Amino acid sequence: MTDTTALNPEDRKIVTLARSARARNGVPEGAAVRDETGRTYVAGTVALDSLKLSALQTAVAMAVASGATSLEAAAVVTEAESASPEDRAAVRDLGGPATPVLVAGTDGTVRETVTAG
């Protein structure tokens, strides 16, 4: 586990935004990504009859739809132990294989940092 205060301020910010999205929207996961210009995109899980996206997939889609061409980092707040392969693939598609993905518990404590790889 990583003490969230040990993160750099920009990574701490995306974890906080992801946690807030999860709580505010009452969804299973919250996520945030930071693009190459420092802009952040925040999202929650999408669970419609015709469309199902994880929070991280939704955040990546929002970044792409807003014109982002790369990602610096991603964060997901979840009860799951790790980021799913599909989530990591979405981050990799936009940010590349070395993009860090911070996985935090619902209390905001980062459990692991993996690459999108």
Coordinates of N, CA and C in Angstrom, one line a residue:
M1 N 0.8 -1.2 0.0 CA 0.0 0.0 0.0 C 0.9 1.2 0.0
T2 N 0.4 2.3 -0.6 CA 1.1 3.5 -0.7 C 0.4 4.6 0.1
D3 N 1.1 5.3 1.0 CA 0.5 6.4 1.7 C 0.2 7.5 0.6
T4 N -1.0 7.8 0.5 CA -1.4 8.8 -0.6 C -0.7 10.1 -0.5
T5 N -0.3 10.5 0.7 CA 0.4 11.7 0.9 C 1.8 11.6 0.3
A6 N 2.3 10.4 0.1 CA 3.6 10.2 -0.5 C 3.6 10.4 -2.0
L7 N 2.4 10.5 -2.6 CA 2.3 10.7 -4.1 C 2.7 12.1 -4.4
N8 N 3.1 12.3 -5.7 CA 3.3 13.7 -6.1 C 1.9 14.4 -6.1
P9 N 1.8 15.7 -6.0 CA 0.5 16.4 -5.9 C -0.4 16.1 -7.1
E10 N 0.1 15.9 -8.3 CA -0.8 15.7 -9.4 C -1.4 14.3 -9.4
D11 N -0.6 13.3 -8.9 CA -1.2 12.0 -8.8 C -2.2 11.9 -7.6
R12 N -1.9 12.6 -6.5 CA -2.8 12.7 -5.4 C -4.1 13.3 -5.8
K13 N -4.0 14.3 -6.7 CA -5.2 15.0 -7.2 C -6.1 14.0 -8.0
I14 N -5.6 13.2 -8.9 CA -6.4 12.3 -9.6 C -7.0 11.2 -8.8
V15 N -6.3 10.7 -7.7 CA -6.9 9.8 -6.8 C -8.1 10.4 -6.1
T16 N -7.9 11.6 -5.6 CA -9.0 12.4 -4.9 C -10.2 12.6 -5.8
L17 N -9.9 13.0 -7.0 CA -11.0 13.2 -8.0 C -11.8 11.9 -8.3
A18 N -11.0 10.8 -8.4 CA -11.7 9.5 -8.7 C -12.5 9.0 -7.5
R19 N -12.0 9.2 -6.3 CA -12.7 8.9 -5.1 C -14.0 9.7 -4.9
S20 N -13.9 11.0 -5.2 CA -15.1 11.9 -5.2 C -16.1 11.5 -6.2
A21 N -15.7 11.1 -7.4 CA -16.7 10.7 -8.4 C -17.5 9.5 -8.0
R22 N -16.7 8.5 -7.4 CA -17.4 7.3 -6.9 C -18.4 7.6 -5.8
A23 N -18.0 8.4 -4.9 CA -18.9 8.8 -3.8 C -20.1 9.6 -4.2
R24 N -19.8 10.6 -5.0 CA -20.9 11.6 -5.5 C -21.9 10.9 -6.3
N25 N -21.5 9.9 -7.1 CA -22.5 9.3 -8.1 C -23.0 8.0 -7.6
G26 N -22.5 7.5 -6.4 CA -22.9 6.2 -5.9 C -22.7 5.0 -6.8
V27 N -21.6 5.0 -7.5 CA -21.2 4.0 -8.4 C -20.1 3.1 -7.9
P28 N -20.0 1.9 -8.4 CA -19.0 1.0 -7.9 C -17.5 1.5 -8.0
E29 N -17.2 2.2 -9.0 CA -15.9 2.7 -9.3 C -15.9 4.2 -9.7
G30 N -14.8 4.9 -9.3 CA -14.6 6.2 -9.8 C -13.2 6.2 -10.4
A31 N -13.0 7.1 -11.4 CA -11.7 7.1 -12.1 C -11.4 8.5 -12.6
A32 N -10.1 8.8 -12.7 CA -9.6 10.0 -13.3 C -8.4 9.8 -14.1
V33 N -8.2 10.5 -15.2 CA -7.0 10.4 -16.0 C -6.5 11.9 -16.2
R34 N -5.2 12.0 -16.4 CA -4.5 13.2 -16.7 C -3.9 13.2 -18.1
D35 N -4.2 14.1 -18.9 CA -3.6 14.1 -20.3 C -2.3 14.8 -20.4
E36 N -1.8 14.8 -21.6 CA -0.4 15.4 -21.8 C -0.3 16.8 -21.5
T37 N -1.4 17.5 -21.4 CA -1.4 19.0 -21.1 C -1.7 19.2 -19.6
G38 N -1.9 18.2 -18.8 CA -2.3 18.3 -17.4 C -3.8 18.4 -17.1
R39 N -4.6 18.4 -18.2 CA -6.0 18.4 -17.9 C -6.5 17.1 -17.4
T40 N -7.5 17.1 -16.5 CA -8.0 15.9 -15.9 C -9.4 15.6 -16.4
Y41 N -9.7 14.3 -16.5 CA -11.1 13.9 -16.9 C -11.5 12.9 -15.8
V42 N -12.7 13.1 -15.3 CA -13.2 12.3 -14.1 C -14.5 11.6 -14.6
A43 N -14.6 10.3 -14.1 CA -15.8 9.6 -14.5 C -16.2 8.5 -13.5
G44 N -17.4 8.0 -13.6 CA -17.8 6.9 -12.8 C -18.2 5.8 -13.7
T45 N -18.6 4.6 -13.1 CA -19.0 3.5 -13.9 C -20.3 3.8 -14.7
V46 N -20.4 3.3 -15.9 CA -21.6 3.5 -16.7 C -22.2 2.1 -16.8
A47 N -23.5 2.0 -16.3 CA -24.2 0.7 -16.4 C -25.6 0.9 -16.9
L48 N -25.7 1.0 -18.2 CA -27.0 1.1 -18.9 C -27.3 -0.2 -19.5
D49 N -28.6 -0.4 -19.8 CA -28.9 -1.7 -20.5 C -28.1 -1.9 -21.8
S50 N -27.9 -0.8 -22.5 CA -27.2 -0.9 -23.8 C -25.8 -0.5 -23.8
L51 N -25.2 -0.1 -22.7 CA -23.8 0.4 -22.6 C -23.3 0.1 -21.2
K52 N -22.2 -0.6 -21.2 CA -21.5 -0.9 -19.9 C -20.0 -0.5 -20.1
L53 N -19.6 0.4 -19.3 CA -18.2 0.9 -19.3 C -17.7 1.0 -17.8
S54 N -16.5 0.6 -17.6 CA -15.9 0.8 -16.3 C -15.6 2.3 -16.1
A55 N -15.4 2.7 -14.9 CA -15.1 4.1 -14.7 C -13.8 4.6 -15.5
L56 N -12.8 3.7 -15.5 CA -11.6 4.1 -16.2 C -11.8 4.1 -17.7
Q57 N -12.5 3.2 -18.2 CA -12.8 3.3 -19.7 C -13.6 4.5 -20.0
T58 N -14.5 4.9 -19.1 CA -15.3 6.1 -19.4 C -14.4 7.4 -19.3
A59 N -13.5 7.4 -18.3 CA -12.5 8.6 -18.2 C -11.7 8.7 -19.4
V60 N -11.2 7.5 -19.9 CA -10.3 7.5 -21.1 C -11.2 8.0 -22.3
A61 N -12.4 7.5 -22.5 CA -13.3 8.0 -23.6 C -13.5 9.5 -23.5
M62 N -13.7 10.0 -22.3 CA -13.9 11.4 -22.1 C -12.7 12.2 -22.6
A63 N -11.5 11.7 -22.2 CA -10.3 12.4 -22.7 C -10.2 12.4 -24.2
V64 N -10.4 11.3 -24.8 CA -10.3 11.2 -26.3 C -11.4 12.1 -26.9
A65 N -12.6 12.1 -26.4 CA -13.6 12.9 -26.9 C -13.3 14.4 -26.8
S66 N -12.5 14.8 -25.8 CA -12.1 16.2 -25.6 C -10.8 16.5 -26.3
G67 N -10.2 15.6 -27.1 CA -9.1 15.9 -27.9 C -7.7 15.6 -27.3
A68 N -7.7 14.8 -26.2 CA -6.4 14.4 -25.7 C -5.7 13.5 -26.6
T69 N -4.4 13.6 -26.7 CA -3.6 12.7 -27.6 C -2.7 11.8 -26.8
S70 N -2.7 11.9 -25.5 CA -1.8 11.1 -24.7 C -2.3 11.2 -23.3
L71 N -1.9 10.2 -22.4 CA -2.1 10.3 -21.0 C -0.8 10.3 -20.2
E72 N -0.8 11.0 -19.1 CA 0.4 11.0 -18.2 C 0.1 10.0 -17.1
A73 N -1.1 9.8 -16.6 CA -1.4 8.9 -15.5 C -2.9 8.7 -15.4
A74 N -3.2 7.6 -14.7 CA -4.6 7.2 -14.5 C -4.8 6.7 -13.1
A75 N -6.0 6.9 -12.6 CA -6.3 6.4 -11.2 C -7.7 5.8 -11.2
V76 N -7.9 4.8 -10.5 CA -9.2 4.2 -10.3 C -9.4 3.9 -8.8
V77 N -10.5 4.2 -8.3 CA -10.9 3.9 -6.9 C -11.9 2.7 -7.0
T78 N -11.6 1.6 -6.4 CA -12.4 0.4 -6.6 C -12.3 -0.5 -5.4
E79 N -13.2 -1.4 -5.3 CA -13.1 -2.5 -4.3 C -12.3 -3.7 -4.9
A80 N -12.1 -3.7 -6.2 CA -11.3 -4.8 -6.8 C -9.8 -4.7 -6.4
E81 N -9.1 -5.8 -6.5 CA -7.7 -5.8 -6.0 C -6.8 -5.1 -7.0
S82 N -7.1 -5.1 -8.3 CA -6.3 -4.5 -9.3 C -7.1 -3.9 -10.4
A83 N -6.4 -3.2 -11.3 CA -7.1 -2.7 -12.5 C -7.3 -3.9 -13.5
S84 N -8.4 -4.0 -14.1 CA -8.7 -5.1 -15.0 C -7.9 -5.0 -16.3
P85 N -7.7 -6.1 -17.0 CA -7.0 -6.0 -18.2 C -7.6 -5.1 -19.2
E86 N -8.9 -5.0 -19.2 CA -9.6 -4.1 -20.2 C -9.4 -2.6 -19.8
D87 N -9.3 -2.3 -18.5 CA -9.0 -1.0 -18.1 C -7.6 -0.6 -18.5
R88 N -6.7 -1.5 -18.2 CA -5.3 -1.2 -18.6 C -5.1 -1.0 -20.1
A89 N -5.9 -1.8 -20.9 CA -5.8 -1.7 -22.3 C -6.3 -0.3 -22.8
A90 N -7.4 0.2 -22.2 CA -7.9 1.5 -22.6 C -6.9 2.6 -22.3
V91 N -6.2 2.5 -21.1 CA -5.2 3.5 -20.8 C -4.0 3.3 -21.7
R92 N -3.6 2.1 -22.0 CA -2.5 1.8 -23.0 C -2.8 2.4 -24.4
D93 N -4.0 2.2 -24.8 CA -4.4 2.7 -26.2 C -4.1 4.2 -26.3
L94 N -4.3 5.0 -25.3 CA -4.1 6.4 -25.4 C -2.8 6.9 -24.8
G95 N -2.4 6.2 -23.7 CA -1.2 6.7 -23.1 C 0.1 5.9 -23.3
G96 N 0.0 4.7 -23.8 CA 1.1 3.9 -24.1 C 1.4 2.9 -22.9
P97 N 2.2 1.9 -23.1 CA 2.4 0.9 -22.2 C 3.0 1.3 -20.8
A98 N 3.7 2.4 -20.8 CA 4.4 2.8 -19.6 C 3.6 3.7 -18.7
T99 N 2.4 4.0 -19.1 CA 1.5 4.9 -18.4 C 1.1 4.3 -17.0
P100 N 1.4 5.0 -15.9 CA 1.1 4.5 -14.6 C -0.4 4.5 -14.3
V101 N -0.9 3.4 -13.7 CA -2.3 3.3 -13.3 C -2.3 3.1 -11.8
L102 N -2.8 4.0 -11.1 CA -2.9 4.0 -9.6 C -4.2 3.3 -9.2
V103 N -4.1 2.2 -8.4 CA -5.3 1.5 -8.0 C -5.5 1.8 -6.5
A104 N -6.6 2.4 -6.2 CA -6.8 2.8 -4.8 C -8.1 2.1 -4.3
G105 N -8.1 1.9 -3.0 CA -9.3 1.4 -2.3 C -10.3 2.5 -2.1
T106 N -11.4 2.1 -1.6 CA -12.5 3.1 -1.4 C -12.2 4.2 -0.4
D107 N -11.1 4.0 0.4 CA -10.7 5.0 1.4 C -9.7 5.9 0.8
G108 N -9.3 5.7 -0.5 CA -8.3 6.5 -1.2 C -6.9 6.1 -1.0
T109 N -6.7 5.0 -0.3 CA -5.3 4.5 -0.1 C -4.9 3.8 -1.4
V110 N -3.8 4.1 -2.0 CA -3.3 3.5 -3.2 C -2.8 2.1 -2.8
R111 N -3.4 1.1 -3.4 CA -2.9 -0.3 -3.1 C -1.8 -0.8 -4.0
E112 N -1.8 -0.3 -5.2 CA -0.8 -0.6 -6.2 C -0.7 0.4 -7.3
T113 N 0.5 0.5 -7.9 CA 0.6 1.2 -9.1 C 1.2 0.3 -10.1
V114 N 0.5 0.1 -11.2 CA 0.9 -0.8 -12.3 C 1.0 0.1 -13.6
T115 N 1.7 -0.5 -14.6 CA 1.7 0.2 -15.9 C 0.6 -0.3 -16.7
A116 N 0.2 0.5 -17.7 CA -0.8 0.1 -18.6 C -0.4 -1.1 -19.4
G117 N 0.9 -1.3 -19.6 CA 1.6 -2.3 -20.3 C 1.0 -3.4 -20.8

